[in-house]
Structures are given as C-alpha cells and as structure tokens.
C-alpha cells in the first residue's frame, strides 16, 4: 500500500504560480504512474495531469496544457505539479493519485487510480 500526502496549496492571485508536492511512503511508488486530480463542490473529480511509470510520458487536461507541468524527483518518491498562469477556474481541492496498472486510454478515469492523498486546497482569487 502506498501512502500519499499532498502539500503546497494556498491562496494565489490570478496569473501567479504554485508548486504542489506529493510525498509517497510505503509500497513501491517509483513503479506507479502518478497523477493529479482536482475537485470543487458539486463537481466530479477532474483529471489534471499524469506521468506514466514506464518512460515518464506526461499527459495533461486540455484546460491546463501549456500552464501546468507534472514531474517526479530522481528517486520517484515525490510527485510535483508546477502551476503557472493560474486562473480562478483552477481553484479546487487537488489530489495526487497513483496507479500500478494504468491503461493509456483511461488515464483521465479516476477509478483507474487505487491510491489517493487527502488533498491540498488551491484558491486562485484577487
């Protein structure tokens, strides 16, 4: 079992930047694909980005392409989400998640991720 814990959220002005971190402990997170999702009240959990376990390929939601960057540290024990040019629509509770059997065609499906953190709040407001 992999335990995930997010950090780095906060209040930021539109156009600003934040970097979220997801620290993994236990299990073998280095062999997992790591993803980020976000959720606001009344909405379903939304895919943001993922980095694949093999090859390190990255994929992004259309809404964040060109603004967000997902990455892992060299040991693959921490997952990051660099968020630039933040917009109010980016506001939400951000979760990191891990999958050890991710199908490429289903990378946006939250049910494919078995391990989740508790979330870190990101609020973009002037």
PDB file of C-alpha atoms in Angstrom, residues 26-110:
ATOM      1  CA  UNK A  26       5.464   2.671   1.663  1.00  0.00           C
ATOM      2  CA  UNK A  27       4.852   0.456  -1.293  1.00  0.00           C
ATOM      3  CA  UNK A  28       6.777   0.974  -4.497  1.00  0.00           C
ATOM      4  CA  UNK A  29       5.592   4.338  -5.739  1.00  0.00           C
ATOM      5  CA  UNK A  30       8.539   4.514  -8.103  1.00  0.00           C
ATOM      6  CA  UNK A  31       6.857   1.827 -10.192  1.00  0.00           C
ATOM      7  CA  UNK A  32       3.485   3.621 -10.242  1.00  0.00           C
ATOM      8  CA  UNK A  33       2.058   6.140 -12.615  1.00  0.00           C
ATOM      9  CA  UNK A  34       1.383   9.347 -10.697  1.00  0.00           C
ATOM     10  CA  UNK A  35      -1.456  11.718 -11.382  1.00  0.00           C
ATOM     11  CA  UNK A  36      -3.125  14.873 -10.199  1.00  0.00           C
ATOM     12  CA  UNK A  37      -6.866  15.468  -9.994  1.00  0.00           C
ATOM     13  CA  UNK A  38      -8.898  18.374  -8.687  1.00  0.00           C
ATOM     14  CA  UNK A  39     -12.408  18.779  -7.383  1.00  0.00           C
ATOM     15  CA  UNK A  40     -14.775  21.582  -6.442  1.00  0.00           C
ATOM     16  CA  UNK A  41     -18.082  21.281  -4.554  1.00  0.00           C
ATOM     17  CA  UNK A  42     -20.825  19.962  -6.777  1.00  0.00           C
ATOM     18  CA  UNK A  43     -18.453  18.761  -9.479  1.00  0.00           C
ATOM     19  CA  UNK A  44     -16.954  15.402 -10.263  1.00  0.00           C
ATOM     20  CA  UNK A  45     -13.268  14.838  -9.786  1.00  0.00           C
ATOM     21  CA  UNK A  46     -11.394  16.244 -12.769  1.00  0.00           C
ATOM     22  CA  UNK A  47      -8.237  14.867 -14.308  1.00  0.00           C
ATOM     23  CA  UNK A  48      -5.360  17.351 -14.424  1.00  0.00           C
ATOM     24  CA  UNK A  49      -2.148  15.533 -15.367  1.00  0.00           C
ATOM     25  CA  UNK A  50      -0.309  12.227 -15.147  1.00  0.00           C
ATOM     26  CA  UNK A  51       3.217  10.926 -15.602  1.00  0.00           C
ATOM     27  CA  UNK A  52       3.476   7.306 -16.692  1.00  0.00           C
ATOM     28  CA  UNK A  53       5.553   4.832 -14.702  1.00  0.00           C
ATOM     29  CA  UNK A  54       7.386   3.494 -17.724  1.00  0.00           C
ATOM     30  CA  UNK A  55       9.071   6.063 -19.884  1.00  0.00           C
ATOM     31  CA  UNK A  56       7.917   9.079 -17.903  1.00  0.00           C
ATOM     32  CA  UNK A  57       5.470  10.226 -20.563  1.00  0.00           C
ATOM     33  CA  UNK A  58       3.208  13.038 -19.452  1.00  0.00           C
ATOM     34  CA  UNK A  59      -0.381  13.874 -20.343  1.00  0.00           C
ATOM     35  CA  UNK A  60      -2.471  16.904 -19.472  1.00  0.00           C
ATOM     36  CA  UNK A  61      -6.041  18.028 -19.445  1.00  0.00           C
ATOM     37  CA  UNK A  62      -6.746  20.499 -22.224  1.00  0.00           C
ATOM     38  CA  UNK A  63      -7.587  23.161 -19.661  1.00  0.00           C
ATOM     39  CA  UNK A  64      -4.058  23.174 -18.203  1.00  0.00           C
ATOM     40  CA  UNK A  65      -1.857  22.440 -21.213  1.00  0.00           C
ATOM     41  CA  UNK A  66       0.934  24.956 -21.527  1.00  0.00           C
ATOM     42  CA  UNK A  67       0.437  26.185 -17.957  1.00  0.00           C
ATOM     43  CA  UNK A  68       0.991  23.158 -15.712  1.00  0.00           C
ATOM     44  CA  UNK A  69       3.919  20.753 -15.595  1.00  0.00           C
ATOM     45  CA  UNK A  70       3.910  17.382 -13.857  1.00  0.00           C
ATOM     46  CA  UNK A  71       7.189  15.814 -12.789  1.00  0.00           C
ATOM     47  CA  UNK A  72       8.843  13.409 -10.365  1.00  0.00           C
ATOM     48  CA  UNK A  73      12.090  13.654  -8.459  1.00  0.00           C
ATOM     49  CA  UNK A  74      15.004  11.461  -9.465  1.00  0.00           C
ATOM     50  CA  UNK A  75      14.133   8.825  -6.869  1.00  0.00           C
ATOM     51  CA  UNK A  76      10.475   8.911  -7.930  1.00  0.00           C
ATOM     52  CA  UNK A  77       9.335   9.283  -4.341  1.00  0.00           C
ATOM     53  CA  UNK A  78       7.782  12.712  -4.812  1.00  0.00           C
ATOM     54  CA  UNK A  79       5.335  13.888  -7.433  1.00  0.00           C
ATOM     55  CA  UNK A  80       5.122  17.566  -8.351  1.00  0.00           C
ATOM     56  CA  UNK A  81       2.694  19.810 -10.134  1.00  0.00           C
ATOM     57  CA  UNK A  82       4.088  23.173 -11.186  1.00  0.00           C
ATOM     58  CA  UNK A  83       1.178  25.503 -11.862  1.00  0.00           C
ATOM     59  CA  UNK A  84       1.781  28.750 -13.722  1.00  0.00           C
ATOM     60  CA  UNK A  85      -0.545  31.428 -15.064  1.00  0.00           C
ATOM     61  CA  UNK A  86      -3.179  30.349 -12.587  1.00  0.00           C
ATOM     62  CA  UNK A  87      -6.781  31.242 -13.251  1.00  0.00           C
ATOM     63  CA  UNK A  88      -9.787  31.374 -10.911  1.00  0.00           C
ATOM     64  CA  UNK A  89     -11.090  28.283 -12.699  1.00  0.00           C
ATOM     65  CA  UNK A  90      -8.082  26.386 -11.339  1.00  0.00           C
ATOM     66  CA  UNK A  91      -9.455  26.713  -7.818  1.00  0.00           C
ATOM     67  CA  UNK A  92     -10.146  23.381  -6.184  1.00  0.00           C
ATOM     68  CA  UNK A  93      -9.004  20.645  -3.886  1.00  0.00           C
ATOM     69  CA  UNK A  94      -6.053  18.963  -5.563  1.00  0.00           C
ATOM     70  CA  UNK A  95      -5.379  15.278  -5.045  1.00  0.00           C
ATOM     71  CA  UNK A  96      -2.439  13.184  -6.064  1.00  0.00           C
ATOM     72  CA  UNK A  97      -3.069   9.600  -7.027  1.00  0.00           C
ATOM     73  CA  UNK A  98      -1.165   6.504  -8.048  1.00  0.00           C
ATOM     74  CA  UNK A  99      -1.888   3.628 -10.369  1.00  0.00           C
ATOM     75  CA  UNK A 100       0.141   0.490 -10.966  1.00  0.00           C
ATOM     76  CA  UNK A 101      -1.892  -0.663 -13.939  1.00  0.00           C
ATOM     77  CA  UNK A 102      -2.907   2.421 -15.862  1.00  0.00           C
ATOM     78  CA  UNK A 103      -4.390   1.957 -19.306  1.00  0.00           C
ATOM     79  CA  UNK A 104      -3.350   4.754 -21.607  1.00  0.00           C
ATOM     80  CA  UNK A 105      -6.846   5.236 -22.962  1.00  0.00           C
ATOM     81  CA  UNK A 106      -8.203   5.626 -19.410  1.00  0.00           C
ATOM     82  CA  UNK A 107      -5.674   7.998 -17.866  1.00  0.00           C
ATOM     83  CA  UNK A 108      -8.436  10.519 -17.131  1.00  0.00           C
ATOM     84  CA  UNK A 109     -10.573   7.988 -15.265  1.00  0.00           C
ATOM     85  CA  UNK A 110     -10.226   8.395 -11.509  1.00  0.00           C
TER      86      UNK A 110
END
